[in-house]
Amino acid sequence: FISLPVLLCGLLSARGGKVLVYVCVAAGIMLALREIASMIGGGDATAYIGNSPLVLFAAIMLAGHGLAVLIEKPCGRGWAAGALLLILSLIPLGAMILVMQRASVGLFALSLALIFFSALRIRPVQTLPYMVLFIGALVFFSQELWMIGAALADKTSLVGLNRRGEEWMAVWEHISAHPLGVFFGTGWGGVYNSPAVGGMSVNFTHGALSSVLLKTGVAGLFVFGVYFYALGQKIWSYALHTITLRGLVFALALLCPFLIDIFLYASFKSFDFGVLLALMAFAPKLLAPEEQQILVSEEKSL
């Protein structure tokens, strides 16, 4: 799954990449609905669908594009479309809250704050009314938000960071028991005693980088580290320098689940993480035409 960008290289056009974005948003909504239905029906979160990277991707894309549509097209169909996207974003957000995915909920909130800040910088007059409405909604639902925050805080007080630091140390101690293990790891089927799951012998870690360290050692960590950096660096650059609101939304929707799965969640093992990496590989093709179109229109107006 991690190699999907390599396998798909050259096969997807910019148009095909846009279709893939729509499919991924739809998949994120369906995964969230499945998680919510399971929880309402008395099931548990053993499948960990709520921490799927596409669920967070869909939440940021829907909420971010909803805000962008409201700000850029505040009247008529634009208002209705923006409101609909914001309402739909509550589905993946609700799934993340139900299964107490602290990192996902936190990065979703941070993404909205960055989108609002960027919108204020680009279109201050159009953005201010919606910011006032948003703050008013936060005040109106303050009791519910306080309950969610308290539940997340309680989980943090009980489990902290889920012993991610100790997990890294356990992996290192395991592979360093043999000289070759330091450089080449234990192999793809290797197991170790994980402090993050009560000392059980498992074949996974909570994070892609610690996992490749276990499986492939320092040599593999270097190779995969360069691979992940190459995929993420351009998206990070777009997030910092994009001149369009929708470009920022797309970059944040890619970066947030990517960073979580690299460092915190075991969902990097899923197929949809590979799909997310494929989107990251094709993102420059999708973002560049939009940036060029904005620049051309600005030159014409001058």
GROMACS .gro file of C-alpha atoms in nm:
model
  302
    1PHE     CA    1   0.000   0.000   0.000
    2ILE     CA    2   0.285   0.239   0.080
    3SER     CA    3   0.423   0.186  -0.271
    4LEU     CA    4   0.100   0.292  -0.447
    5PRO     CA    5   0.248   0.627  -0.563
    6VAL     CA    6   0.530   0.436  -0.733
    7LEU     CA    7   0.297   0.182  -0.893
    8LEU     CA    8   0.058   0.451  -1.018
    9CYS     CA    9   0.328   0.691  -1.139
   10GLY     CA   10   0.242   0.819  -1.486
   11LEU     CA   11  -0.101   0.653  -1.495
   12LEU     CA   12  -0.315   0.932  -1.349
   13SER     CA   13  -0.377   1.259  -1.527
   14ALA     CA   14  -0.477   1.580  -1.350
   15ARG     CA   15  -0.839   1.504  -1.438
   16GLY     CA   16  -0.808   1.152  -1.301
   17GLY     CA   17  -0.653   1.294  -0.986
   18LYS     CA   18  -0.956   1.519  -0.932
   19VAL     CA   19  -1.187   1.220  -0.965
   20LEU     CA   20  -0.973   1.038  -0.709
   21VAL     CA   21  -1.015   1.330  -0.468
   22TYR     CA   22  -1.395   1.306  -0.495
   23VAL     CA   23  -1.381   0.929  -0.447
   24CYS     CA   24  -1.162   0.967  -0.138
   25VAL     CA   25  -1.399   1.221   0.018
   26ALA     CA   26  -1.694   0.989  -0.048
   27ALA     CA   27  -1.497   0.696   0.098
   28GLY     CA   28  -1.420   0.899   0.410
   29ILE     CA   29  -1.790   0.976   0.458
   30MET     CA   30  -1.888   0.611   0.413
   31LEU     CA   31  -1.623   0.489   0.655
   32ALA     CA   32  -1.742   0.746   0.910
   33LEU     CA   33  -2.105   0.638   0.866
   34ARG     CA   34  -2.005   0.277   0.919
   35GLU     CA   35  -1.823   0.367   1.241
   36ILE     CA   36  -2.116   0.575   1.369
   37ALA     CA   37  -2.364   0.297   1.286
   38SER     CA   38  -2.148   0.045   1.469
   39MET     CA   39  -2.124   0.263   1.779
   40ILE     CA   40  -2.497   0.342   1.783
   41GLY     CA   41  -2.577  -0.027   1.739
   42GLY     CA   42  -2.382  -0.113   2.052
   43GLY     CA   43  -2.062  -0.220   1.880
   44ASP     CA   44  -1.713  -0.114   1.972
   45ALA     CA   45  -1.430   0.055   1.787
   46THR     CA   46  -1.213  -0.254   1.748
   47ALA     CA   47  -1.193  -0.199   1.372
   48TYR     CA   48  -1.054   0.152   1.432
   49ILE     CA   49  -1.238   0.285   1.128
   50GLY     CA   50  -1.263   0.629   1.289
   51ASN     CA   51  -0.887   0.678   1.271
   52SER     CA   52  -0.878   0.604   0.900
   53PRO     CA   53  -0.673   0.872   0.720
   54LEU     CA   54  -0.954   0.925   0.469
   55VAL     CA   55  -1.200   1.012   0.747
   56LEU     CA   56  -0.985   1.307   0.857
   57PHE     CA   57  -0.913   1.391   0.492
   58ALA     CA   58  -1.286   1.408   0.418
   59ALA     CA   59  -1.359   1.616   0.729
   60ILE     CA   60  -1.102   1.884   0.641
   61MET     CA   61  -1.190   1.885   0.271
   62LEU     CA   62  -1.563   1.923   0.334
   63ALA     CA   63  -1.537   2.186   0.608
   64GLY     CA   64  -1.258   2.377   0.433
   65HIS     CA   65  -1.424   2.383   0.093
   66GLY     CA   66  -1.756   2.471   0.255
   67LEU     CA   67  -1.597   2.779   0.410
   68ALA     CA   68  -1.421   2.863   0.083
   69VAL     CA   69  -1.748   2.846  -0.113
   70LEU     CA   70  -1.930   3.063   0.144
   71ILE     CA   71  -1.655   3.324   0.137
   72GLU     CA   72  -1.600   3.327  -0.240
   73LYS     CA   73  -1.968   3.288  -0.344
   74PRO     CA   74  -2.178   3.418  -0.055
   75CYS     CA   75  -2.507   3.445  -0.246
   76GLY     CA   76  -2.748   3.206  -0.418
   77ARG     CA   77  -2.634   2.853  -0.490
   78GLY     CA   78  -2.293   2.924  -0.345
   79TRP     CA   79  -2.439   2.971   0.003
   80ALA     CA   80  -2.643   2.651  -0.022
   81ALA     CA   81  -2.348   2.447  -0.149
   82GLY     CA   82  -2.117   2.582   0.121
   83ALA     CA   83  -2.369   2.512   0.396
   84LEU     CA   84  -2.423   2.157   0.264
   85LEU     CA   85  -2.049   2.084   0.266
   86LEU     CA   86  -2.018   2.211   0.623
   87ILE     CA   87  -2.307   1.992   0.734
   88LEU     CA   88  -2.155   1.687   0.563
   89SER     CA   89  -1.824   1.752   0.743
   90LEU     CA   90  -2.003   1.678   1.071
   91ILE     CA   91  -2.027   1.310   0.970
   92PRO     CA   92  -1.650   1.234   0.970
   93LEU     CA   93  -1.597   1.476   1.258
   94GLY     CA   94  -1.863   1.295   1.459
   95ALA     CA   95  -1.699   0.958   1.393
   96MET     CA   96  -1.362   1.089   1.512
   97ILE     CA   97  -1.518   1.229   1.828
   98LEU     CA   98  -1.712   0.908   1.903
   99VAL     CA   99  -1.394   0.698   1.900
  100MET     CA  100  -1.197   0.970   2.084
  101GLN     CA  101  -0.930   1.025   1.819
  102ARG     CA  102  -0.754   1.314   1.993
  103ALA     CA  103  -0.492   1.384   1.728
  104SER     CA  104  -0.749   1.382   1.446
  105VAL     CA  105  -0.990   1.613   1.629
  106GLY     CA  106  -0.706   1.845   1.731
  107LEU     CA  107  -0.564   1.875   1.380
  108PHE     CA  108  -0.912   1.927   1.237
  109ALA     CA  109  -0.962   2.223   1.474
  110LEU     CA  110  -0.616   2.358   1.392
  111SER     CA  111  -0.687   2.329   1.019
  112LEU     CA  112  -1.010   2.530   1.054
  113ALA     CA  113  -0.823   2.800   1.246
  114LEU     CA  114  -0.555   2.820   0.973
  115ILE     CA  115  -0.819   2.832   0.699
  116PHE     CA  116  -1.002   3.118   0.874
  117PHE     CA  117  -0.673   3.304   0.925
  118SER     CA  118  -0.581   3.264   0.559
  119ALA     CA  119  -0.931   3.371   0.451
  120LEU     CA  120  -0.905   3.685   0.666
  121ARG     CA  121  -0.578   3.769   0.495
  122ILE     CA  122  -0.710   3.707   0.142
  123ARG     CA  123  -1.074   3.828   0.172
  124PRO     CA  124  -1.117   4.011   0.506
  125VAL     CA  125  -1.451   4.177   0.428
  126GLN     CA  126  -1.621   3.856   0.312
  127THR     CA  127  -1.469   3.647   0.592
  128LEU     CA  128  -1.556   3.859   0.898
  129PRO     CA  129  -1.933   3.786   0.896
  130TYR     CA  130  -1.873   3.412   0.881
  131MET     CA  131  -1.613   3.431   1.155
  132VAL     CA  132  -1.867   3.609   1.376
  133LEU     CA  133  -2.126   3.339   1.296
  134PHE     CA  134  -1.872   3.066   1.370
  135ILE     CA  135  -1.779   3.218   1.707
  136GLY     CA  136  -2.149   3.255   1.784
  137ALA     CA  137  -2.203   2.885   1.706
  138LEU     CA  138  -1.916   2.793   1.937
  139VAL     CA  139  -2.077   2.996   2.216
  140PHE     CA  140  -2.421   2.847   2.149
  141PHE     CA  141  -2.286   2.489   2.163
  142SER     CA  142  -2.034   2.565   2.437
  143GLN     CA  143  -2.184   2.307   2.675
  144GLU     CA  144  -2.157   2.027   2.420
  145LEU     CA  145  -1.806   2.135   2.325
  146TRP     CA  146  -1.710   2.145   2.691
  147MET     CA  147  -1.833   1.786   2.734
  148ILE     CA  148  -1.630   1.672   2.433
  149GLY     CA  149  -1.321   1.854   2.559
  150ALA     CA  150  -1.365   1.703   2.906
  151ALA     CA  151  -1.393   1.351   2.760
  152LEU     CA  152  -1.079   1.401   2.553
  153ALA     CA  153  -0.899   1.542   2.858
  154ASP     CA  154  -1.007   1.242   3.067
  155LYS     CA  155  -0.865   1.006   2.807
  156THR     CA  156  -0.540   1.201   2.805
  157SER     CA  157  -0.518   1.182   3.186
  158LEU     CA  158  -0.568   0.804   3.169
  159VAL     CA  159  -0.344   0.706   2.879
  160GLY     CA  160  -0.127   1.012   2.811
  161LEU     CA  161   0.047   0.968   2.475
  162ASN     CA  162  -0.024   0.593   2.474
  163ARG     CA  163   0.343   0.523   2.547
  164ARG     CA  164   0.463   0.614   2.200
  165GLY     CA  165   0.809   0.709   2.332
  166GLU     CA  166   0.843   0.378   2.516
  167GLU     CA  167   0.737   0.202   2.196
  168TRP     CA  168   1.028   0.356   2.007
  169MET     CA  169   1.266   0.249   2.285
  170ALA     CA  170   1.127  -0.106   2.281
  171VAL     CA  171   1.177  -0.129   1.904
  172TRP     CA  172   1.534  -0.005   1.933
  173GLU     CA  173   1.618  -0.245   2.217
  174HIS     CA  174   1.470  -0.532   2.017
  175ILE     CA  175   1.662  -0.471   1.694
  176SER     CA  176   1.988  -0.374   1.870
  177ALA     CA  177   2.007  -0.716   2.035
  178HIS     CA  178   2.179  -0.834   1.715
  179PRO     CA  179   2.437  -0.628   1.516
  180LEU     CA  180   2.269  -0.696   1.182
  181GLY     CA  181   1.930  -0.612   1.332
  182VAL     CA  182   2.036  -0.252   1.385
  183PHE     CA  183   2.097  -0.205   1.013
  184PHE     CA  184   1.839  -0.441   0.860
  185GLY     CA  185   1.571  -0.489   1.128
  186THR     CA  186   1.378  -0.807   1.201
  187GLY     CA  187   1.215  -0.851   0.860
  188TRP     CA  188   0.856  -0.785   0.756
  189GLY     CA  189   0.726  -1.063   0.981
  190GLY     CA  190   0.924  -0.952   1.286
  191VAL     CA  191   0.756  -0.922   1.627
  192TYR     CA  192   0.847  -0.754   1.955
  193ASN     CA  193   0.698  -0.693   2.299
  194SER     CA  194   0.512  -0.362   2.271
  195PRO     CA  195   0.459  -0.144   2.581
  196ALA     CA  196   0.180   0.037   2.391
  197VAL     CA  197  -0.039  -0.279   2.407
  198GLY     CA  198   0.047  -0.402   2.755
  199GLY     CA  199   0.368  -0.583   2.665
  200MET     CA  200   0.204  -0.822   2.418
  201SER     CA  201   0.410  -0.967   2.134
  202VAL     CA  202   0.287  -0.794   1.817
  203ASN     CA  203   0.409  -0.735   1.464
  204PHE     CA  204   0.317  -0.364   1.437
  205THR     CA  205   0.389  -0.027   1.591
  206HIS     CA  206   0.185   0.293   1.615
  207GLY     CA  207   0.355   0.493   1.342
  208ALA     CA  208   0.503   0.424   1.000
  209LEU     CA  209   0.856   0.535   1.092
  210SER     CA  210   0.885   0.321   1.403
  211SER     CA  211   0.739   0.030   1.205
  212VAL     CA  212   0.999   0.049   0.928
  213LEU     CA  213   1.269   0.076   1.194
  214LEU     CA  214   1.144  -0.253   1.341
  215LYS     CA  215   1.107  -0.427   1.005
  216THR     CA  216   1.402  -0.286   0.808
  217GLY     CA  217   1.638  -0.128   1.061
  218VAL     CA  218   1.830   0.195   1.022
  219ALA     CA  219   1.887   0.130   0.650
  220GLY     CA  220   1.514   0.100   0.582
  221LEU     CA  221   1.435   0.394   0.810
  222PHE     CA  222   1.663   0.610   0.595
  223VAL     CA  223   1.510   0.489   0.267
  224PHE     CA  224   1.149   0.526   0.382
  225GLY     CA  225   1.229   0.853   0.558
  226VAL     CA  226   1.355   1.000   0.229
  227TYR     CA  227   1.049   0.859   0.051
  228PHE     CA  228   0.804   1.013   0.299
  229TYR     CA  229   0.995   1.341   0.298
  230ALA     CA  230   0.982   1.358  -0.082
  231LEU     CA  231   0.604   1.306  -0.074
  232GLY     CA  232   0.537   1.552   0.208
  233GLN     CA  233   0.782   1.832   0.132
  234LYS     CA  234   0.600   1.975  -0.171
  235ILE     CA  235   0.265   1.963   0.007
  236TRP     CA  236   0.416   2.143   0.305
  237SER     CA  237   0.557   2.405   0.072
  238TYR     CA  238   0.214   2.459  -0.086
  239ALA     CA  239   0.056   2.491   0.258
  240LEU     CA  240   0.301   2.769   0.344
  241HIS     CA  241   0.299   2.958   0.015
  242THR     CA  242  -0.031   2.887  -0.159
  243ILE     CA  243  -0.220   3.192  -0.283
  244THR     CA  244  -0.559   3.018  -0.296
  245LEU     CA  245  -0.786   2.920  -0.009
  246ARG     CA  246  -0.884   2.590  -0.169
  247GLY     CA  247  -0.519   2.505  -0.228
  248LEU     CA  248  -0.454   2.548   0.144
  249VAL     CA  249  -0.753   2.329   0.230
  250PHE     CA  250  -0.628   2.049   0.002
  251ALA     CA  251  -0.275   2.072   0.141
  252LEU     CA  252  -0.397   2.058   0.503
  253ALA     CA  253  -0.633   1.768   0.425
  254LEU     CA  254  -0.334   1.572   0.294
  255LEU     CA  255  -0.077   1.672   0.555
  256CYS     CA  256  -0.279   1.617   0.874
  257PRO     CA  257  -0.360   1.244   0.831
  258PHE     CA  258  -0.017   1.189   0.675
  259LEU     CA  259   0.166   1.326   0.982
  260ILE     CA  260  -0.061   1.135   1.221
  261ASP     CA  261   0.004   0.802   1.048
  262ILE     CA  262   0.376   0.869   1.022
  263PHE     CA  263   0.413   0.926   1.397
  264LEU     CA  264   0.102   0.828   1.598
  265TYR     CA  265  -0.154   0.591   1.444
  266ALA     CA  266  -0.122   0.233   1.321
  267SER     CA  267  -0.363   0.308   1.036
  268PHE     CA  268  -0.063   0.352   0.804
  269LYS     CA  269  -0.111  -0.023   0.743
  270SER     CA  270  -0.442   0.041   0.567
  271PHE     CA  271  -0.512   0.061   0.195
  272ASP     CA  272  -0.645   0.414   0.226
  273PHE     CA  273  -0.310   0.536   0.360
  274GLY     CA  274  -0.159   0.422   0.031
  275VAL     CA  275  -0.436   0.608  -0.153
  276LEU     CA  276  -0.353   0.918   0.053
  277LEU     CA  277   0.014   0.889  -0.048
  278ALA     CA  278  -0.094   0.858  -0.413
  279LEU     CA  279  -0.295   1.178  -0.376
  280MET     CA  280   0.010   1.349  -0.227
  281ALA     CA  281   0.220   1.239  -0.523
  282PHE     CA  282  -0.032   1.384  -0.771
  283ALA     CA  283  -0.121   1.692  -0.565
  284PRO     CA  284   0.130   1.924  -0.741
  285LYS     CA  285  -0.045   1.850  -1.073
  286LEU     CA  286  -0.380   1.936  -0.919
  287LEU     CA  287  -0.266   2.251  -0.739
  288ALA     CA  288  -0.045   2.403  -1.009
  289PRO     CA  289  -0.322   2.479  -1.267
  290GLU     CA  290  -0.532   2.652  -0.999
  291GLU     CA  291  -0.238   2.865  -0.886
  292GLN     CA  292  -0.155   2.958  -1.247
  293GLN     CA  293  -0.517   3.051  -1.317
  294ILE     CA  294  -0.525   3.287  -1.017
  295LEU     CA  295  -0.196   3.449  -1.122
  296VAL     CA  296  -0.319   3.499  -1.478
  297SER     CA  297  -0.644   3.660  -1.360
  298GLU     CA  298  -0.450   3.891  -1.129
  299GLU     CA  299  -0.221   3.998  -1.414
  300LYS     CA  300  -0.523   4.072  -1.634
  301SER     CA  301  -0.683   4.283  -1.364
  302LEU     CA  302  -0.363   4.484  -1.332
   0.00000   0.00000   0.00000
